[in-house]
CSV table of C-alpha atoms in Angstrom, one decimal:
chain,number,residue,atom,x,y,z
S,566,UNK,CA,85.9,110.8,-113.8
S,567,UNK,CA,87.7,111.3,-110.6
S,568,UNK,CA,89.3,114.6,-109.8
S,569,UNK,CA,86.6,116.6,-111.6
S,570,UNK,CA,84.9,119.1,-109.4
S,571,UNK,CA,81.8,121.2,-109.9
S,572,UNK,CA,82.5,124.9,-110.4
S,573,UNK,CA,81.1,127.2,-107.9
S,574,UNK,CA,78.6,129.3,-109.8
S,575,UNK,CA,78.1,131.9,-107.2
S,576,UNK,CA,81.1,133.0,-105.1
S,577,UNK,CA,80.7,132.7,-101.3
S,578,UNK,CA,79.5,135.8,-99.7
S,579,UNK,CA,80.3,137.3,-96.4
S,580,UNK,CA,78.2,135.5,-93.7
S,581,UNK,CA,75.7,138.4,-93.3
S,582,UNK,CA,73.4,136.3,-91.0
S,583,UNK,CA,76.2,135.8,-88.5
S,584,UNK,CA,77.2,139.4,-88.5
S,585,UNK,CA,73.6,140.7,-88.1
S,586,UNK,CA,72.8,138.2,-85.3
S,587,UNK,CA,76.0,138.8,-83.4
S,588,UNK,CA,75.7,142.6,-83.7
S,589,UNK,CA,72.1,142.4,-82.5
S,590,UNK,CA,73.1,140.3,-79.5
S,591,UNK,CA,75.9,142.6,-78.6
S,592,UNK,CA,73.8,145.7,-78.7
S,593,UNK,CA,70.9,144.1,-76.8
S,594,UNK,CA,73.3,142.8,-74.1
S,595,UNK,CA,74.9,146.1,-73.6
S,596,UNK,CA,71.5,147.9,-73.5
S,597,UNK,CA,70.3,145.3,-70.9
S,598,UNK,CA,73.4,145.8,-68.8
S,599,UNK,CA,73.0,149.6,-68.8
S,600,UNK,CA,69.3,150.1,-68.5
S,601,UNK,CA,68.1,147.1,-66.4
S,602,UNK,CA,68.5,146.9,-62.6
S,603,UNK,CA,71.2,144.3,-61.6
S,604,UNK,CA,68.6,142.1,-59.8
S,605,UNK,CA,66.5,141.8,-63.0
S,606,UNK,CA,69.3,141.3,-65.6
S,607,UNK,CA,69.3,137.5,-65.6
S,608,UNK,CA,65.8,137.3,-66.9
S,609,UNK,CA,66.3,140.0,-69.5
S,610,UNK,CA,69.4,138.3,-70.8
S,611,UNK,CA,67.4,135.2,-71.3
S,612,UNK,CA,64.8,137.2,-73.3
S,613,UNK,CA,67.6,138.8,-75.3
S,614,UNK,CA,69.1,135.4,-76.1
S,615,UNK,CA,65.7,134.2,-77.4
S,616,UNK,CA,65.4,137.3,-79.5
S,617,UNK,CA,68.9,136.6,-80.9
S,618,UNK,CA,67.7,133.2,-81.9
S,619,UNK,CA,64.7,134.7,-83.8
S,620,UNK,CA,67.0,137.2,-85.5
S,621,UNK,CA,69.2,134.4,-86.6
S,622,UNK,CA,66.3,132.5,-88.2
S,623,UNK,CA,65.0,135.7,-89.9
S,624,UNK,CA,68.5,136.7,-91.2
S,625,UNK,CA,69.2,133.3,-92.6
S,626,UNK,CA,65.7,133.0,-94.1
S,627,UNK,CA,66.2,136.4,-95.7
S,628,UNK,CA,69.3,135.0,-97.6
S,629,UNK,CA,67.2,132.4,-99.2
S,630,UNK,CA,69.9,129.7,-99.5
S,631,UNK,CA,68.8,126.2,-98.4
S,632,UNK,CA,72.3,124.6,-98.4
S,633,UNK,CA,73.8,124.7,-94.9
S,634,UNK,CA,70.8,126.5,-93.4
S,635,UNK,CA,70.8,124.6,-90.2
S,636,UNK,CA,74.5,125.0,-89.7
S,637,UNK,CA,74.3,128.8,-90.3
S,638,UNK,CA,71.4,129.3,-88.0
S,639,UNK,CA,73.1,127.2,-85.3
S,640,UNK,CA,76.4,129.1,-85.6
S,641,UNK,CA,74.5,132.5,-85.5
S,642,UNK,CA,72.4,131.5,-82.5
S,643,UNK,CA,75.3,130.0,-80.5
S,644,UNK,CA,77.5,133.0,-81.3
S,645,UNK,CA,74.7,135.4,-80.3
S,646,UNK,CA,74.1,133.5,-77.0
S,647,UNK,CA,77.9,133.4,-76.4
S,648,UNK,CA,78.2,137.2,-76.9
S,649,UNK,CA,75.4,137.7,-74.5
S,650,UNK,CA,77.1,135.5,-72.0
S,651,UNK,CA,80.4,137.3,-72.3
S,652,UNK,CA,78.7,140.7,-71.9
S,653,UNK,CA,76.7,139.5,-68.9
S,654,UNK,CA,79.8,138.2,-67.3
S,655,UNK,CA,81.5,141.5,-67.8
S,656,UNK,CA,78.6,143.3,-66.2
S,657,UNK,CA,78.5,140.8,-63.3
S,658,UNK,CA,82.2,141.3,-62.6
S,659,UNK,CA,81.8,145.1,-62.8
S,660,UNK,CA,79.0,144.8,-60.2
S,661,UNK,CA,81.3,142.9,-57.9
S,662,UNK,CA,84.3,145.2,-58.1
S,663,UNK,CA,84.1,148.0,-55.5
S,664,UNK,CA,84.4,151.6,-56.7
C-alpha cells in the first residue's frame, strides 16, 4: 500500500539536548572571557569546547532515544563549539579596540 504512513506515536519534543549544550557553551565561554587572562584564553576555550562535547553526549544519553542520536549529538556539539567561537571572537575584538 503506497501512500500509507506510520503514525507518530510520540510527538516531537523540543530539542532539550541542543538547548542545554548551547546554553552551557555560552555560559562557559562568557565566564572564560571574563575571568581568564587574555593570554590564557585560547587554551581555556579549547577546554570549554571539550566540556561542551561531553555535555552534548550526556544530554542526549539522558533523553534515551536511539533514533537520530548521532545527528543530535553532532548538532549539539557543533553548535556549542560555534557559540564558543563567536564569543571568543567578540572578546578578541574587544581586546583589540582601544578604550
